Amino acid sequence: MVVLNSPTDALSDQLKNEPGDEVEIKISRRSRIEKWLFLGPATVFQLSWGWYPMIVAFLLSFTNAALRNRIVFNGFGSYQRMWNDPLTQRAFEVTFTYAAMSIVLTFVIPILVAIFLMEMPPHIMRWMMLLWFLPLSGIANVVLWRYFYNAQIGLFQYIATDILGLEPQRFLNDSNQVLFWLIFPGILLFGPGLIYMAGLQSIPESYYEAAEIEGASFWRKIWTISLPRLRPIIAMLLTFAIIGSLQTFDWPQLMTGGGPGGASRTVVLYMYSIINNARYADATALAIMLFAVIMTITIIFRMLYPEDPDA
Amino acid sequence: MKNGKKGLSRRDFLKVTATTAAAVATGATAASAAPVKKPQARQGEVVIQFGLYGFWEIPAEGGPETPGQQAMQAFLDAHPNVKLEQIDFNIWDAGALLTGIAGGTAPAYYMSGVISGWSTAGTLASFKQGLFADITSLYQQYNIDAELSEFAANVNRAKIQTPEGNFYGLPFEIAIGNGIAFRKDLVEAAGFSPTVDWTWEDVRQIAAALTGEFVKGIAMQPWGLGWALTAEGVGGNNLLSVVPAPSTGWNWQRDYESHMGTIVMAVERFRAMMYDDESILTDVTSNDSVANDSLYNRTAAMATIPGQFLTRTGIPWPMSIAEEEGVPFDEIIGYLPQPRGVNGHFGQFPSNQPISFSPTLSSEQLEALIQMYVFLELGEGFDLRRRLAFEESGNLQQAFASWPFVRAKQSIDGVDGTPRDAWGALVDTAEYMSGIAAIPESGAFIPAEANQGPTDDAWNDVQSRLTFESGSMDVPSLVKEAQDVWNTQAADFESSVPDDEFKAAAAEYYAALASFWEEKFPDFYEGTFKEWYETVIADALGM
């Protein structure tokens, strides 16, 4: 319990008499005001810009969501329509595939890279960290990569054909490869690797020394010390990664517009297409469906992967 | 001192920091939740907000700088109660426009095609859904029809007026139709002299001949296959692939199977250009401007572009190529309408691209905008702007940019010259294309739809795959899949138009189409349309 003011004499006596019991301490009126002053703006902000739009969107999904004409209750019509829509199923397939690839490539790899970097000489580690701190404009990034991937005049095509002597590559024009190439820039950016490195640095050296004395190999130490100690960080970041990858929109929209052939059209991208056709009710119904899927996956993950390092 | 310690205690520091942060957060919340700034008009003042990338210029604060600003200043001088404000709103962003209109923050005017998919039916539906202001009384009060060219008044009339007689748009830019611009010097050097009757096979041969190491024969948008299919009238939402279905909820269905042979032929020809000839410059990452930009950048010798791009001035429009090369425009740039289909079908008709006004404007604001349009597009302001542009550049093309004009008068007061003086042989192509006459459109016959329907994603996906996937492909299966997906989607939509009303209007529409094709394109009518009309359409409508 947080003690904001000194206990009264009566309470002090009670503490002396019942040291092991939990004692409810009265918070003064002033402290209560302070508490709500601190919490108030954030609460109002969250309610007005987080919960209110969500609740309105949920309600809208049961109407025709007319822009300027009369709004009419529509029941589950939008949900049924989106459930029956073959493109909805395809969008979810693309989204799950993208999320799985993204997590494997941009989440798992940074952990390994961080572990290996910790073994490097300090000056190399510092140079690598300097590179990752360099500022990159988001839009400039997209424009650059669009040029890199252009199948006819792009840099990667030049590397593939003129330097490596390969057949001309399709890159984003190939529906079987497009998701990989959309994720590829994320691999190079190292992602949450810096956070892992901070976590690794907090592991007491004595753990590794004890393991070495016991004859543990490098990989054994990684498996029994590094990864378990990183579990809380991994659990938190993996939760965010799952949610974020299932909501992917910007890169597919900016790079391919969902093509070729809908091979990179995620659920949120399909939602955007429907919104541009002024089908707001259908879009919110699809959003609620996606929300339900993400919530379910996240809950299952949290149940299966406890944060406790000693679990 | 406090509690025997000097200076600020840790607790006090945390309190001050948290209080400051809370105050900043409160201010940010209040600011973000504040009502959107509406034009603040003084008594009798009419404030109008313009979005970004529009066509009418607001005079600079230090005084008008460009011909467009000077023309606007002349209008403002004559209407001192009108004030203009620039808002940070992209009028070409469909999603933003829809949101802005719903929220009352949309700019004063925008191209109606942006939120209607550039189709007449879509434009009418958007009006029915309340996305454009009704300007009927003002249109009649200012007798705008009398000032328009016959072309502007009659082409796509339903894009500005409902069948019931309500006006909701003003003709703004006349598009003579989509075609192919090409480097005339390169084409002639290769031994070709294409004419308006050219076919896609001609285009293929020319593109192959012009393809080199650093130059492709033709640049197309990522959906360029659509051009080839539209020429035949098949695929997507083209004539022969859309069938009325009054027995279904949505009243329309896609039918690609009836003309699958034509679709396969067009697709295979396009894919031969892409993968055998390697003469097409396009990419899935490209946007709509890739074709025009490639022509300007000299990375393609031909480009599929709308006709109105030809008479736009500045970089990267084709006119600037002639300026940079220092040769007359019609010696270096050629333009022909899109080729016809092998069945005689023609798919690229001239169109009217109107502007519409926000439905949340007041009557005073609407009237000021109508007066602005009359002055700047039909009257003295138009002459002033064009004359100043000519005097500034000495270039007649600056005066006759975006020709043909929507107004009846095709000359410019104070400018001694004609469109032919400015554009040379291009005028012949423009006159040919604008003389084709507008094809009857469903929106002019069938009541506007109040409900939204399926998107075109199903077809666009297949079209994209057919464009960008190399190797052998089962074209009929893919096309049928697109048909089935769209029809599955449509089954869950309900049209706002009653079945009986739809059947009667659709019958009228298809009868008008039959007359049109029989008169203007008899070979297509006799060879393809007539049988389809008398079997498929007649069955669908119970005729």
mmCIF file of C-alpha atoms in Angstrom, chain B residues 383 387 390-391 412-417:
data_model
loop_
_atom_site.group_PDB
_atom_site.id
_atom_site.type_symbol
_atom_site.label_atom_id
_atom_site.label_comp_id
_atom_site.label_asym_id
_atom_site.label_seq_id
_atom_site.Cartn_x
_atom_site.Cartn_y
_atom_site.Cartn_z
ATOM 1 C CA ASP B 383 -10.263 35.429 -71.280
ATOM 2 C CA ARG B 387 -4.532 36.277 -72.289
ATOM 3 C CA PHE B 390 -0.117 34.015 -73.436
ATOM 4 C CA GLU B 391 1.486 37.426 -72.830
ATOM 5 C CA ILE B 412 -9.974 34.061 -76.449
ATOM 6 C CA ASP B 413 -10.475 37.812 -76.349
ATOM 7 C CA GLY B 414 -7.168 39.587 -76.804
ATOM 8 C CA VAL B 415 -5.384 36.537 -78.205
ATOM 9 C CA ASP B 416 -4.904 36.418 -81.921
ATOM 10 C CA GLY B 417 -4.902 32.707 -82.627
#
